[in-house]
PDB file of N, CA and C in Angstrom:
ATOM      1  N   UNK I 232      -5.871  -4.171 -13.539  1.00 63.00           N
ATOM      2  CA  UNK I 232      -6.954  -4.938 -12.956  1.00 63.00           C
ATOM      3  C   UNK I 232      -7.693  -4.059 -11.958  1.00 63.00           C
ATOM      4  N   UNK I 233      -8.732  -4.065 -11.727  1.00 71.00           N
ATOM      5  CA  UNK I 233      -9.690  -3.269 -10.849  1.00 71.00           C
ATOM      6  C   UNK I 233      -9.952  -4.013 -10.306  1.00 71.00           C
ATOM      7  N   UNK I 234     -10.007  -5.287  -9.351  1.00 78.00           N
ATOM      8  CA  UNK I 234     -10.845  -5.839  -8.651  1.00 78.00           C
ATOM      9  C   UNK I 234     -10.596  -5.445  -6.710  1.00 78.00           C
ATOM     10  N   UNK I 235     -11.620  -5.073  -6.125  1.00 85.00           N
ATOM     11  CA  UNK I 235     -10.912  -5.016  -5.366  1.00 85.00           C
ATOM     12  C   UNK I 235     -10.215  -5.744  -4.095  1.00 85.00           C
ATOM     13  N   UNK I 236     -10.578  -6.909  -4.122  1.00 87.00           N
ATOM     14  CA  UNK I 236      -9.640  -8.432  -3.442  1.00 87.00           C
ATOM     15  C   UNK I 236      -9.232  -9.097  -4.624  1.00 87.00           C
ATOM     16  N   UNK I 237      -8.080 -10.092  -3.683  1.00 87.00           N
ATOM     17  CA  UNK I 237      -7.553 -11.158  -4.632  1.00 87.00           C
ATOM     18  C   UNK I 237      -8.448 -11.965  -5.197  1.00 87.00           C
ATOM     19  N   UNK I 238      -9.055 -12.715  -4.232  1.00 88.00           N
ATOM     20  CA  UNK I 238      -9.873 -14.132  -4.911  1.00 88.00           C
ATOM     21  C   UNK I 238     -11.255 -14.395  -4.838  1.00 88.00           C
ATOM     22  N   UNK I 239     -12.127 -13.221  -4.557  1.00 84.00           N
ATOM     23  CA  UNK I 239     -13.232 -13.142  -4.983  1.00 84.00           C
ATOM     24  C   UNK I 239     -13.607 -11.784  -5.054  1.00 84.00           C
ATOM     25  N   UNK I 240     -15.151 -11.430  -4.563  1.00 88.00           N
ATOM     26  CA  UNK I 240     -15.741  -9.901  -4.597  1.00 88.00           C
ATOM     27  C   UNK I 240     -15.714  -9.646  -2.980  1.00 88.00           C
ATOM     28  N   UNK I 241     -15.027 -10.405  -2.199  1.00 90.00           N
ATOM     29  CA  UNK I 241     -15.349  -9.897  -0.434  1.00 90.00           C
ATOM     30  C   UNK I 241     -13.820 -10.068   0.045  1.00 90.00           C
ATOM     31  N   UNK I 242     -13.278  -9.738   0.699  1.00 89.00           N
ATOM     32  CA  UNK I 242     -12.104  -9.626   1.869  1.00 89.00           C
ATOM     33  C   UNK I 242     -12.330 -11.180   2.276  1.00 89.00           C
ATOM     34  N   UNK I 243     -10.677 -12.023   2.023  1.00 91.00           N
ATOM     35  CA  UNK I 243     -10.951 -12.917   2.495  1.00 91.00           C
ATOM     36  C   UNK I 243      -9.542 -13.416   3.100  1.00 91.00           C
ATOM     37  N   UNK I 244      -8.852 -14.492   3.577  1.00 92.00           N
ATOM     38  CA  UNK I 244      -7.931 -14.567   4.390  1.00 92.00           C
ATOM     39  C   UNK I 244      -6.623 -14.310   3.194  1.00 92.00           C
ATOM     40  N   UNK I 245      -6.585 -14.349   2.131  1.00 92.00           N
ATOM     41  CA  UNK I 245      -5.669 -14.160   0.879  1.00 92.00           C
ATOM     42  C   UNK I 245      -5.263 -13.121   1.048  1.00 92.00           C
ATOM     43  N   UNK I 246      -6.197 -11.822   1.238  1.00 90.00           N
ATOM     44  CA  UNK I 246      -5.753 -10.692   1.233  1.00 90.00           C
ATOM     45  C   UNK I 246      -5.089 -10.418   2.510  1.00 90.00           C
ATOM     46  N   UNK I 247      -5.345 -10.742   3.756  1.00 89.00           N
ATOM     47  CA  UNK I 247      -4.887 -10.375   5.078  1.00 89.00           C
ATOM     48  C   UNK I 247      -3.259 -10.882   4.975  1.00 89.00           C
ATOM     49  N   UNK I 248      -3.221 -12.190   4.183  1.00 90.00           N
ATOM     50  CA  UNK I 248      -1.642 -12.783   3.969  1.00 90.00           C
ATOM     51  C   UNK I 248      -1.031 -12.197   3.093  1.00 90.00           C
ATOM     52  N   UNK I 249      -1.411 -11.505   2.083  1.00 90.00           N
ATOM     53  CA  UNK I 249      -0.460 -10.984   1.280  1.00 90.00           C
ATOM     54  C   UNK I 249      -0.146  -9.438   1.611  1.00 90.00           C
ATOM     55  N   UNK I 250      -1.467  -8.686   1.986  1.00 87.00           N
ATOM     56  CA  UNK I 250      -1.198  -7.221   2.272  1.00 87.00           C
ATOM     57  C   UNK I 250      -0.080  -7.546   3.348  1.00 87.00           C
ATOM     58  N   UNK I 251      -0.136  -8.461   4.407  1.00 86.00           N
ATOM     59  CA  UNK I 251       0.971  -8.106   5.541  1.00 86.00           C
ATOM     60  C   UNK I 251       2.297  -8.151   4.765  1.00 86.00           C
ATOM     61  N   UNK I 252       2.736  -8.995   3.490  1.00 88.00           N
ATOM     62  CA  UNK I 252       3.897  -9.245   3.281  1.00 88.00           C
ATOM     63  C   UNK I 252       3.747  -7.759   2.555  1.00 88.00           C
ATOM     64  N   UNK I 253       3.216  -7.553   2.160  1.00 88.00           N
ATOM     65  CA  UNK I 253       3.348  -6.134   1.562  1.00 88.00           C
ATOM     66  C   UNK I 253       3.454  -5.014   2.495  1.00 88.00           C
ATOM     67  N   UNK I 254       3.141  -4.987   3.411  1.00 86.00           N
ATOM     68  CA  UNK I 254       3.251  -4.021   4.879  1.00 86.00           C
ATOM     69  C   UNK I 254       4.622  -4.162   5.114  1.00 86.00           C
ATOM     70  N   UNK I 255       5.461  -5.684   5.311  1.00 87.00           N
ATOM     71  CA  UNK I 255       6.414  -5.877   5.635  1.00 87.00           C
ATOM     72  C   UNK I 255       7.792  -5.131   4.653  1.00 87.00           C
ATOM     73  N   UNK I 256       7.239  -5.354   3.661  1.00 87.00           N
ATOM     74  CA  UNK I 256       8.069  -4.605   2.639  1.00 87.00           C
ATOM     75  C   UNK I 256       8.193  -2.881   2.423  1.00 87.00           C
ATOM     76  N   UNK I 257       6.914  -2.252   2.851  1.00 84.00           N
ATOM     77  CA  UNK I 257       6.919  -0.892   2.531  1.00 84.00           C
ATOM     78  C   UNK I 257       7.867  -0.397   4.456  1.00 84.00           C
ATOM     79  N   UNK I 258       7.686  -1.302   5.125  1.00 83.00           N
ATOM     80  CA  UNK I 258       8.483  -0.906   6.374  1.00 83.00           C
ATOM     81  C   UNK I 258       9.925  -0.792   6.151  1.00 83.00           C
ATOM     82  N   UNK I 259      10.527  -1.775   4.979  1.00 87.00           N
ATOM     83  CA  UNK I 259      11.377  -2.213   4.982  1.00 87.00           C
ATOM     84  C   UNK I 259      12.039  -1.249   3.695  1.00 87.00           C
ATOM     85  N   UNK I 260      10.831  -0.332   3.504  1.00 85.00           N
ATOM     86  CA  UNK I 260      11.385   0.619   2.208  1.00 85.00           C
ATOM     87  C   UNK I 260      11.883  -0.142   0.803  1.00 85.00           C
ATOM     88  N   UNK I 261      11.218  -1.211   0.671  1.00 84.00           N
ATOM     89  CA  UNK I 261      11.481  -2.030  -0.332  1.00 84.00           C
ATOM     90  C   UNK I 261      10.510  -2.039  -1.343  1.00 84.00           C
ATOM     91  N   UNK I 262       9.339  -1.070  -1.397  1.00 76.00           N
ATOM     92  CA  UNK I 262       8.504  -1.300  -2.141  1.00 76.00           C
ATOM     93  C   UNK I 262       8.446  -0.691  -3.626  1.00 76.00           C
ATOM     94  N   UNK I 263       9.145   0.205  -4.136  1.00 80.00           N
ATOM     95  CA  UNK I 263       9.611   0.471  -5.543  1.00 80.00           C
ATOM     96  C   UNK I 263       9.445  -0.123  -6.322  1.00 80.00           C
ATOM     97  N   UNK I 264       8.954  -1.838  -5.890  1.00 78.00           N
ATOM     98  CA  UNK I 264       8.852  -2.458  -7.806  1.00 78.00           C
ATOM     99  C   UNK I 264       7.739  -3.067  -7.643  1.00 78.00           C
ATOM    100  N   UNK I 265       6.593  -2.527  -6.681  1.00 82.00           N
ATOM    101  CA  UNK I 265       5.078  -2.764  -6.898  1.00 82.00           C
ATOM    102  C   UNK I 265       4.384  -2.091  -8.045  1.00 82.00           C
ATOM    103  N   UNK I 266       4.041  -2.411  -8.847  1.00 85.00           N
ATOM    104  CA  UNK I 266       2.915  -1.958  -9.627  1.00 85.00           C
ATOM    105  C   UNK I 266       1.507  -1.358  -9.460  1.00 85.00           C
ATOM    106  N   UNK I 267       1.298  -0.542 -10.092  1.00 87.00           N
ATOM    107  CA  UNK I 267       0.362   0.595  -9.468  1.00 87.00           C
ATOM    108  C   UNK I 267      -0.857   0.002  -9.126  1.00 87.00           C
ATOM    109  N   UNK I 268      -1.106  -1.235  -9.709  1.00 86.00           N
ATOM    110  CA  UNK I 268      -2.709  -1.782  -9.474  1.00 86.00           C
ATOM    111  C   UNK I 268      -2.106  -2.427  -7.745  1.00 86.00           C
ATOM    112  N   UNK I 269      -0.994  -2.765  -7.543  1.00 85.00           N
ATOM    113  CA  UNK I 269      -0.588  -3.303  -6.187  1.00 85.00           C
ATOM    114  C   UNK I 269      -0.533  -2.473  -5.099  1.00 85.00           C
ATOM    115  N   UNK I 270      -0.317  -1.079  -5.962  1.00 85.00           N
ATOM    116  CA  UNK I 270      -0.144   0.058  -4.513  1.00 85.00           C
ATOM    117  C   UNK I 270      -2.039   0.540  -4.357  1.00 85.00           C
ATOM    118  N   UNK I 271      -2.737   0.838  -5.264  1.00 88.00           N
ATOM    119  CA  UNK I 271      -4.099   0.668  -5.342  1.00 88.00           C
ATOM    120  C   UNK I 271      -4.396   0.058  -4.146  1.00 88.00           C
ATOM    121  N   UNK I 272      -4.385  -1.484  -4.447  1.00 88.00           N
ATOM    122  CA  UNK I 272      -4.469  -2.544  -3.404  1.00 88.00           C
ATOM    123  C   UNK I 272      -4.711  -2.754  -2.247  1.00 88.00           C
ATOM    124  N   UNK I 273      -3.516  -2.090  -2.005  1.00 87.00           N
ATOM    125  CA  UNK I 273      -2.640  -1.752  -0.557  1.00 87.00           C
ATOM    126  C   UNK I 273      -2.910  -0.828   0.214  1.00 87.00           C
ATOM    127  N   UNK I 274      -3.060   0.588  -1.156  1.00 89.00           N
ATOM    128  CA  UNK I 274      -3.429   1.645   0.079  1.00 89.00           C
ATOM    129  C   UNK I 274      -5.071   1.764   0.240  1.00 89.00           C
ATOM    130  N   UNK I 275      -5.827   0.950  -0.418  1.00 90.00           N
ATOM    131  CA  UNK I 275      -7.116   0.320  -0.322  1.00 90.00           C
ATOM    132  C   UNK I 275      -7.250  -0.285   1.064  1.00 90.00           C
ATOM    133  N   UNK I 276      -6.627  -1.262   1.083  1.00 89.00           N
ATOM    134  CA  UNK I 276      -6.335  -2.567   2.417  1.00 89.00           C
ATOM    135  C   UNK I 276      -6.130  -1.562   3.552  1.00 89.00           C
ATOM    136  N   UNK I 277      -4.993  -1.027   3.798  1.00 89.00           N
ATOM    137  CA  UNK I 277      -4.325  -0.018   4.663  1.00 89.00           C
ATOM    138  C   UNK I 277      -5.606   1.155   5.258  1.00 89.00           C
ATOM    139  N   UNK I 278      -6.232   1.321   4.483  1.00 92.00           N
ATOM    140  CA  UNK I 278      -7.026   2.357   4.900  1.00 92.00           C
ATOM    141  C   UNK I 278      -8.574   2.042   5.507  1.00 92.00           C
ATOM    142  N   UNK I 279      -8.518   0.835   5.872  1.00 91.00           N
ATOM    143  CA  UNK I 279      -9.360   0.380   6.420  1.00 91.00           C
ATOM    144  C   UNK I 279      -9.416  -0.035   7.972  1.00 91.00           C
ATOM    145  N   UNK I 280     -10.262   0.656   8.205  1.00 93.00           N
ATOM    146  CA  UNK I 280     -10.309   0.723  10.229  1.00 93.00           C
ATOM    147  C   UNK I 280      -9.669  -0.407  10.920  1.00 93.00           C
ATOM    148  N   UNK I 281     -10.107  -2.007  10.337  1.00 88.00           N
ATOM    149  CA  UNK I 281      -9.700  -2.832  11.186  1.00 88.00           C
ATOM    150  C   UNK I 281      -7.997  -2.967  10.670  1.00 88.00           C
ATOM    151  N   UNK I 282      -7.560  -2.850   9.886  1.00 87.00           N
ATOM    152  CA  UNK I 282      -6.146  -2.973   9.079  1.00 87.00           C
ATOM    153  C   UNK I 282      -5.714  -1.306  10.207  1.00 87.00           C
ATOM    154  N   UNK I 283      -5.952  -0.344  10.634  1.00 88.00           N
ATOM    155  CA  UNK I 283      -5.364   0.713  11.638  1.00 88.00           C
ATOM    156  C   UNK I 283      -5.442   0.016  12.995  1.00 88.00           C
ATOM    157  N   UNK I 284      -6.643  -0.596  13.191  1.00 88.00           N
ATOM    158  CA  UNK I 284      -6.554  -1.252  14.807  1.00 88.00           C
ATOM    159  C   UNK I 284      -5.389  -2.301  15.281  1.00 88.00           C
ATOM    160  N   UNK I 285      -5.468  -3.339  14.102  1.00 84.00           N
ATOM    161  CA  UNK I 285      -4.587  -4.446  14.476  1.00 84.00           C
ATOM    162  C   UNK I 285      -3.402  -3.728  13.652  1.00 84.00           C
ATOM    163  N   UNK I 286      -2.682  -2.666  13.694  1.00 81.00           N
ATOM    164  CA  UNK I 286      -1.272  -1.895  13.304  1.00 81.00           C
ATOM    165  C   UNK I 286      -1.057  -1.246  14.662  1.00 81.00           C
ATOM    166  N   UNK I 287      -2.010  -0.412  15.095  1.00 83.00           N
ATOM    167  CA  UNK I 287      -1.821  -0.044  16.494  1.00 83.00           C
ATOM    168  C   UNK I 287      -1.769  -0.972  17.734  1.00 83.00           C
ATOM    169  N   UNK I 288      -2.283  -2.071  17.530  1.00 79.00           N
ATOM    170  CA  UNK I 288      -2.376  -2.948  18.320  1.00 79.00           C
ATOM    171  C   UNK I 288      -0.925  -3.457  19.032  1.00 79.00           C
ATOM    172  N   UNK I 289      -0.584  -3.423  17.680  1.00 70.00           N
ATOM    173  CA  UNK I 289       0.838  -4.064  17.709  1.00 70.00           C
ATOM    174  C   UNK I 289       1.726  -3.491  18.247  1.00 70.00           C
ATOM    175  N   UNK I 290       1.492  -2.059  18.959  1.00 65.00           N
ATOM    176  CA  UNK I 290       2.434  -1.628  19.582  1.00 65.00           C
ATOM    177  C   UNK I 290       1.922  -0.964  20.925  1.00 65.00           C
ATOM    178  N   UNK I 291       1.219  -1.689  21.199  1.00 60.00           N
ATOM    179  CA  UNK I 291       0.579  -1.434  22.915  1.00 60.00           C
ATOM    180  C   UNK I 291       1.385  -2.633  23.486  1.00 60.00           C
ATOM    181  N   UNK I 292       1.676  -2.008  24.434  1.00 61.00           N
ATOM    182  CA  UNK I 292       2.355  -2.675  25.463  1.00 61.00           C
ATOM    183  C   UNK I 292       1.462  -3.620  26.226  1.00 61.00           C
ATOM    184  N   UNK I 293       1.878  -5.320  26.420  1.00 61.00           N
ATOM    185  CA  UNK I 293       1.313  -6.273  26.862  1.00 61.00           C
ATOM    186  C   UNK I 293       0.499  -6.169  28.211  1.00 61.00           C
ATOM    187  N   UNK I 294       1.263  -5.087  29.320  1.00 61.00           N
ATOM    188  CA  UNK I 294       0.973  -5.027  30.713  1.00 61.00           C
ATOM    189  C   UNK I 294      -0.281  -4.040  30.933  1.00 61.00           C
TER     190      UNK I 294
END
């Protein structure tokens, strides 16, 4: 499949919920039985500025 979101032609909240479970999994070194149109996907999603901000985000300290 080539498309590049889930459920239409624009970035929409589908993708933000599933790439994270997929984030959660490649942390977790579990990702071996994604399929190549899924790693596509992903490292599509991943490589996008706001998907680096809110990753870094996440590890700034609250204070």
């Amino acid at each position: 499949d080539s498309r590049e979101y889930l459920c239409s032609n624009r970035f929409t909240i589908a993708d933000i919920c599933v790439s994270y479970a997929i984030y959660l999994a490649k942390t977790l070194q579990i990702e071996e039985a994604f399929k190549p149109n899924i790693k596509r996907w992903t490292d599509m999603l991943f490589n996008r500025e706001s998907f680096k901000r809110a990753i870094a985000r996440r590890y700034v300290s609250p204070e």
